[in-house]
JSON list of C-alpha atoms in Angstrom, two decimals:
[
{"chain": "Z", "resi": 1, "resn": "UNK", "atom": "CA", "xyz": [-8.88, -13.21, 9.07]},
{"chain": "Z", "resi": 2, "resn": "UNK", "atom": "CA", "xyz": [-12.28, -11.38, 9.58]},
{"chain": "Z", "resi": 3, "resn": "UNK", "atom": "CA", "xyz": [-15.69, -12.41, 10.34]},
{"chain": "Z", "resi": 4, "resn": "UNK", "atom": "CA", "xyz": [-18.35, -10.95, 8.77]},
{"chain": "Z", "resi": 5, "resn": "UNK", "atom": "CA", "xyz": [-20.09, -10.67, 12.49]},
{"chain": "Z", "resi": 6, "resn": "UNK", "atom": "CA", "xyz": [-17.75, -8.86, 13.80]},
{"chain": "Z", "resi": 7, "resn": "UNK", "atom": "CA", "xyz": [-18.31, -5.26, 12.33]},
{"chain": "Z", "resi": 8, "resn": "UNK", "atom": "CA", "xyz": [-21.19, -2.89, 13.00]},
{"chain": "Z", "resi": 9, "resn": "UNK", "atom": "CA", "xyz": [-24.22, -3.55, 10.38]},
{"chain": "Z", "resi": 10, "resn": "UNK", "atom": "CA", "xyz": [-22.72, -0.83, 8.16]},
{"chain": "Z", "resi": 11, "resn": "UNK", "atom": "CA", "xyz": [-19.31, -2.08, 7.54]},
{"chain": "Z", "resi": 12, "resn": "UNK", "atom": "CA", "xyz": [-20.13, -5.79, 7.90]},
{"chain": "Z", "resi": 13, "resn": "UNK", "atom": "CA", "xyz": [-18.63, -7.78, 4.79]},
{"chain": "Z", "resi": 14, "resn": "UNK", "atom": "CA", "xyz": [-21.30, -10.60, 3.18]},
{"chain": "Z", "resi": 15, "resn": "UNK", "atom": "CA", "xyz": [-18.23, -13.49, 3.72]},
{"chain": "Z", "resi": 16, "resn": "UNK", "atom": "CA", "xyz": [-15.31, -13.88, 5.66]},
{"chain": "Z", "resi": 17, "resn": "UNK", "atom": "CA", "xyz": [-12.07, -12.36, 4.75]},
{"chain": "Z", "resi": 18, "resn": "UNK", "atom": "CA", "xyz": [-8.63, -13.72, 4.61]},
{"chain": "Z", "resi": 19, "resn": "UNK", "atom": "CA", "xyz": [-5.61, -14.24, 2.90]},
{"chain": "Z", "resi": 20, "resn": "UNK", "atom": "CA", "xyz": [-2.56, -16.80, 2.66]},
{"chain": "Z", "resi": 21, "resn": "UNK", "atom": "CA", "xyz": [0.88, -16.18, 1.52]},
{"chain": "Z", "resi": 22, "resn": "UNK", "atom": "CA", "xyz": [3.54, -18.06, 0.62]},
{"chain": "Z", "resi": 23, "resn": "UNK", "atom": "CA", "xyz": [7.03, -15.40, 0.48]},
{"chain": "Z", "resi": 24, "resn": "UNK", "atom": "CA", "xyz": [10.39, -16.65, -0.91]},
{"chain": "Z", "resi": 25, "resn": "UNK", "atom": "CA", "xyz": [13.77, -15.05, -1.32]},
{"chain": "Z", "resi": 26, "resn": "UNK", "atom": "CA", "xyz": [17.37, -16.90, -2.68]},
{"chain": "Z", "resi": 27, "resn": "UNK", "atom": "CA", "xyz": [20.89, -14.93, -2.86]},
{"chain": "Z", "resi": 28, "resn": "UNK", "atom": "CA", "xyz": [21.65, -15.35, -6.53]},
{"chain": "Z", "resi": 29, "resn": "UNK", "atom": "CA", "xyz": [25.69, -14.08, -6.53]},
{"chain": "Z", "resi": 30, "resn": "UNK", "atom": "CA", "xyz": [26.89, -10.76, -4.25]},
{"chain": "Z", "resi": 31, "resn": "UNK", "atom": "CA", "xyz": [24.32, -8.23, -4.63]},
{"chain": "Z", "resi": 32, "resn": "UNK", "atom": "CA", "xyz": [21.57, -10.12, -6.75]},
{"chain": "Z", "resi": 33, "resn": "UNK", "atom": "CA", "xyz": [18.12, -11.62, -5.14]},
{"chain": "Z", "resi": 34, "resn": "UNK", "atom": "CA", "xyz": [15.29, -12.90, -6.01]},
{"chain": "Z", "resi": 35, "resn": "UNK", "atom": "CA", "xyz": [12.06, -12.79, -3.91]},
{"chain": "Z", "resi": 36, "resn": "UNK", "atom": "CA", "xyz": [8.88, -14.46, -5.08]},
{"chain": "Z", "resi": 37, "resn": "UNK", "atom": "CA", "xyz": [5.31, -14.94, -3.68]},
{"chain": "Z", "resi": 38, "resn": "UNK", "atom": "CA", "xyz": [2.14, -16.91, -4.25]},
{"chain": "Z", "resi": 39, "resn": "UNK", "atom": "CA", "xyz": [-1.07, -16.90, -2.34]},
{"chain": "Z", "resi": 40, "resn": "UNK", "atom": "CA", "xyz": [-4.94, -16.70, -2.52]},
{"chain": "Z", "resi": 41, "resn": "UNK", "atom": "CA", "xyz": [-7.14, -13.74, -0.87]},
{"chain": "Z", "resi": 42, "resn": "UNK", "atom": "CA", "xyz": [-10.41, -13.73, -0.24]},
{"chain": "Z", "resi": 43, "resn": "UNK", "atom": "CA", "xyz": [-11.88, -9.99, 0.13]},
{"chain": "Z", "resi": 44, "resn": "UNK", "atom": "CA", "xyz": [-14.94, -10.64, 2.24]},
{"chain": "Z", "resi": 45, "resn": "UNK", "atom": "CA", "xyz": [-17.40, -9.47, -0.98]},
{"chain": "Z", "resi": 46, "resn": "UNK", "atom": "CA", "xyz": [-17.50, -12.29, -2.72]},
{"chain": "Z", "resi": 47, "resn": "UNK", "atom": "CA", "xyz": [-16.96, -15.63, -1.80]},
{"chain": "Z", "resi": 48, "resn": "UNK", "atom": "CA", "xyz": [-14.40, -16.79, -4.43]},
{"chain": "Z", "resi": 49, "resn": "UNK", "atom": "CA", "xyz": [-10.90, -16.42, -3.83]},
{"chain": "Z", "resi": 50, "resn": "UNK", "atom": "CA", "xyz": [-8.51, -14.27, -5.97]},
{"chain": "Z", "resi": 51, "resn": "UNK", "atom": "CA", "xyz": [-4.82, -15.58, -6.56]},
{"chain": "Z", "resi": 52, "resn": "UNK", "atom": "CA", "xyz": [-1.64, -13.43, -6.19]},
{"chain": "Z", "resi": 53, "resn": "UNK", "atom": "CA", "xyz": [1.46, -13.70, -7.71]},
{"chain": "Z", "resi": 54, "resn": "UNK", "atom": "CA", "xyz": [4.91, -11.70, -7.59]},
{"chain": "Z", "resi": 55, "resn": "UNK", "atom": "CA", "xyz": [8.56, -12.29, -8.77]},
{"chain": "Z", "resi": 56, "resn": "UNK", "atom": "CA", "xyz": [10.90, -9.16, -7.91]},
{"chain": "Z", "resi": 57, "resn": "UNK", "atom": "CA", "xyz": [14.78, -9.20, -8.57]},
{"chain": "Z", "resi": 58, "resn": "UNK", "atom": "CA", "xyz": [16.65, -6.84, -5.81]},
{"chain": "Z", "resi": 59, "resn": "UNK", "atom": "CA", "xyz": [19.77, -5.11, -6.70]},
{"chain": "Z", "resi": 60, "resn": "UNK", "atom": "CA", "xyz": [22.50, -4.10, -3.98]},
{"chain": "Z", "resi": 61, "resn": "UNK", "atom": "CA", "xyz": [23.95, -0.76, -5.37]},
{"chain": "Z", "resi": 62, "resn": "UNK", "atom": "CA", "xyz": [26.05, -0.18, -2.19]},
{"chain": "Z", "resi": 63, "resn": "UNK", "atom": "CA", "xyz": [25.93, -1.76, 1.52]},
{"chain": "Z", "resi": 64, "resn": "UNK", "atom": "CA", "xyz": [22.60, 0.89, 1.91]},
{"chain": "Z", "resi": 65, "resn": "UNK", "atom": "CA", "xyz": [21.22, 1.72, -1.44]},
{"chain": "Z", "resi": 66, "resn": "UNK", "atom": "CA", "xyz": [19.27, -1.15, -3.63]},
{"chain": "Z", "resi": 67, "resn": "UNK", "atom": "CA", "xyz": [16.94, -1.47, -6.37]},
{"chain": "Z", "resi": 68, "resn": "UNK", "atom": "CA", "xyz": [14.89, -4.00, -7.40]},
{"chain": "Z", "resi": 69, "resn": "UNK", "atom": "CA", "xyz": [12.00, -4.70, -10.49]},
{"chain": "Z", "resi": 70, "resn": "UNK", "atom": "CA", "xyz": [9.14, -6.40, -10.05]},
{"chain": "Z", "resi": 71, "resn": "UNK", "atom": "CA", "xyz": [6.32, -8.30, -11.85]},
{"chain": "Z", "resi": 72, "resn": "UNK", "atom": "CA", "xyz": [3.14, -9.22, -10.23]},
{"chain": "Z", "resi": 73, "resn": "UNK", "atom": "CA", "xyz": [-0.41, -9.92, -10.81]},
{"chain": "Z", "resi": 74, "resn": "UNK", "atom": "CA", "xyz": [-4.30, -10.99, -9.44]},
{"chain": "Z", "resi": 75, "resn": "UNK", "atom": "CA", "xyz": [-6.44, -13.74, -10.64]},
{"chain": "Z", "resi": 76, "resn": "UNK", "atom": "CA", "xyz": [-9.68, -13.80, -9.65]},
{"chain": "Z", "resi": 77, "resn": "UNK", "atom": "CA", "xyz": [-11.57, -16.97, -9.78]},
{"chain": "Z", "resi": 78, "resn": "UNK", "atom": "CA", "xyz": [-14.41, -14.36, -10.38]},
{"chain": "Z", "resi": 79, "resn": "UNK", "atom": "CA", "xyz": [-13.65, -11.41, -12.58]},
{"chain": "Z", "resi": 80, "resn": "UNK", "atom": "CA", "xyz": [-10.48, -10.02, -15.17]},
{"chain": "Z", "resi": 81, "resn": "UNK", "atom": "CA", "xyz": [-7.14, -10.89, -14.21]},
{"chain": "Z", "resi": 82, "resn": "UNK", "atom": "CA", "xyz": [-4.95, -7.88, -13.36]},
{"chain": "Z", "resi": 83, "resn": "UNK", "atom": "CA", "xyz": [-0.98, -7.56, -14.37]},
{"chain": "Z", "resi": 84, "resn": "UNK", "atom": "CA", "xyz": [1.64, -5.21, -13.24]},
{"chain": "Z", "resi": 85, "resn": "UNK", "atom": "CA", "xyz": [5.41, -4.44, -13.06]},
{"chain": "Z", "resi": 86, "resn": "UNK", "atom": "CA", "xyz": [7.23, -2.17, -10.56]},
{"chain": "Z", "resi": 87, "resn": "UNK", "atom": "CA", "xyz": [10.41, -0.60, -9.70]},
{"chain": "Z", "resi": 88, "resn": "UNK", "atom": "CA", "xyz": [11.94, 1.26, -6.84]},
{"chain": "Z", "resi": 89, "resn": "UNK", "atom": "CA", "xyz": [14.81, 2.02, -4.92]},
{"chain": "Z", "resi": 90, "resn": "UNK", "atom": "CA", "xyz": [15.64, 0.81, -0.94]},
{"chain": "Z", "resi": 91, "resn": "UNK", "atom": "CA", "xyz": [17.56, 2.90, 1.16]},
{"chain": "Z", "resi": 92, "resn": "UNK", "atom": "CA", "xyz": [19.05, 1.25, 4.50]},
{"chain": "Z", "resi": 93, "resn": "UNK", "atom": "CA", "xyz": [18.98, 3.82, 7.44]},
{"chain": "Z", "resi": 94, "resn": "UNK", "atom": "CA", "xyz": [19.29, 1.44, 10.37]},
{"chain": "Z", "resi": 95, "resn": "UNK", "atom": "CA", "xyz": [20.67, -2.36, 10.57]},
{"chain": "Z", "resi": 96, "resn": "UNK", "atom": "CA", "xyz": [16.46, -3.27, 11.16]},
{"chain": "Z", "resi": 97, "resn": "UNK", "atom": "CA", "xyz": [15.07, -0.04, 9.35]},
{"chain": "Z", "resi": 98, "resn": "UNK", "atom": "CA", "xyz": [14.43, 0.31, 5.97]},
{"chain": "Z", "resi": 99, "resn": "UNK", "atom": "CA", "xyz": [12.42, 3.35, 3.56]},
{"chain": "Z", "resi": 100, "resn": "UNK", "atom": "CA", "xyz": [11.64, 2.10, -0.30]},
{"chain": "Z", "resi": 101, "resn": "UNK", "atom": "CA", "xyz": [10.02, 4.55, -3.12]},
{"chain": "Z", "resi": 102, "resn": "UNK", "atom": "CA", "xyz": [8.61, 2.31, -5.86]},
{"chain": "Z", "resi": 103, "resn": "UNK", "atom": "CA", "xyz": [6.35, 3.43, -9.25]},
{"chain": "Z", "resi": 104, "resn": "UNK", "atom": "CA", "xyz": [4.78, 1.19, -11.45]},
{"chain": "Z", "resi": 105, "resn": "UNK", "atom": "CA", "xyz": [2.76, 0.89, -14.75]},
{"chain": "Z", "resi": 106, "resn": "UNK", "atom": "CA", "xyz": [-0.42, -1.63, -15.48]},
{"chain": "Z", "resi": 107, "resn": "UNK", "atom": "CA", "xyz": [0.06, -4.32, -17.93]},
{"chain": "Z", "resi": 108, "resn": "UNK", "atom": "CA", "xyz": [-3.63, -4.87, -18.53]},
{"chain": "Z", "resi": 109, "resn": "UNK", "atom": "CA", "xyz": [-6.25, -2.74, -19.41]},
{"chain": "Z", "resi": 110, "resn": "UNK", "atom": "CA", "xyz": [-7.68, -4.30, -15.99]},
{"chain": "Z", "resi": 111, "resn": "UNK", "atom": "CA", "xyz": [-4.76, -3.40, -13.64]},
{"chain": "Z", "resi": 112, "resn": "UNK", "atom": "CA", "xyz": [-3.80, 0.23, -12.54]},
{"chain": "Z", "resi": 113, "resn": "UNK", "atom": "CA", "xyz": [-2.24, 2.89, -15.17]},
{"chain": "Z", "resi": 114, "resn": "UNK", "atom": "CA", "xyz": [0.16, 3.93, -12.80]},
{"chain": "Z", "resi": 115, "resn": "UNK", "atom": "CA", "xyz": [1.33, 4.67, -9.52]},
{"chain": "Z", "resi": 116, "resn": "UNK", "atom": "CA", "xyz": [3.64, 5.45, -7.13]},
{"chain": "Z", "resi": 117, "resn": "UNK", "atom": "CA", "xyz": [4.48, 3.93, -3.19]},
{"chain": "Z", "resi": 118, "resn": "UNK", "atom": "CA", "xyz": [6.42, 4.64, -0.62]},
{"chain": "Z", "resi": 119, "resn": "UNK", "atom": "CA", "xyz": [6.99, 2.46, 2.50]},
{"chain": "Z", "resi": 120, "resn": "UNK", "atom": "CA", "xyz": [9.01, 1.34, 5.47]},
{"chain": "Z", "resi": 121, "resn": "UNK", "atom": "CA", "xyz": [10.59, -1.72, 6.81]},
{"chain": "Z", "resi": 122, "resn": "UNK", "atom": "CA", "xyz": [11.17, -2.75, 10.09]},
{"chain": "Z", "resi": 123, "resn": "UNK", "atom": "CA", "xyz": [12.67, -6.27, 11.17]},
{"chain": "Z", "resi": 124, "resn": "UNK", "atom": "CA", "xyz": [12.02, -7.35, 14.53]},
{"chain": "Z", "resi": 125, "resn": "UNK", "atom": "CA", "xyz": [14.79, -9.26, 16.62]},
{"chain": "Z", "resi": 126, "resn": "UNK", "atom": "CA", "xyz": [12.97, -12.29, 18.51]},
{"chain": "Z", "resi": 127, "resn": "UNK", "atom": "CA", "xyz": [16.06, -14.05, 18.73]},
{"chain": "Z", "resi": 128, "resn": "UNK", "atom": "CA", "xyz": [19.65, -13.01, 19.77]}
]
């Protein structure tokens, strides 16, 4: 969350800024997932929120390499709605570490041509 009163006079956003998520994954069989999210954003600009959506299959090619496709999207309460889909590849170096290269095309004339990402993942152990 961020408050607009926070930030120096030059950055300071108009509203407050935050975001919600809700993330859930299911084992399908050995090897399939499925991972899906919904949530609302709000970017500090405006003060109507924009809803988030994703649904992502994941792929276990070996006990370290994985791939996965992806659909997602934005709806703004104010503004065009945005739709993309993804795909990438996950490469397990540690038990808790984890490096992912991902490209993607826009589905809408609204969302992004086309891009690339690359990324990390660490878990963190709070229990043993």
């Amino acid at each position: 969350m961020v408050f607009p009163f926070t930030a120096d006079a030059h950055f300071r956003l108009k509203y407050s800024a935050a975001n919600m998520r809700l993330s859930l994954s299911h084992t399908l069989s050995d090897g399939f997932s499925i991972g899906y999210n919904i949530g609302a954003e709000w970017d500090g600009e405006i003060p109507a929120p924009a809803y988030f959506y994703s649904v992502a299959l994941g792929i276990g090619l070996t006990d370290k390499f994985g791939m996965f496709v992806e659909g997602f999207g934005l709806l703004p309460e104010e503004g065009d709605s945005q739709r993309q889909f993804d795909a990438g590849f996950t490469y397990l170096v540690l038990p808790n570490f984890q490096l992912d290269i991902s490209g993607g095309i826009g589905l809408n004339e609204y969302a992004m041509d086309n891009f690339l990402g690359f990324g990390f993942t660490y878990r963190f152990s709070i229990m043993e």
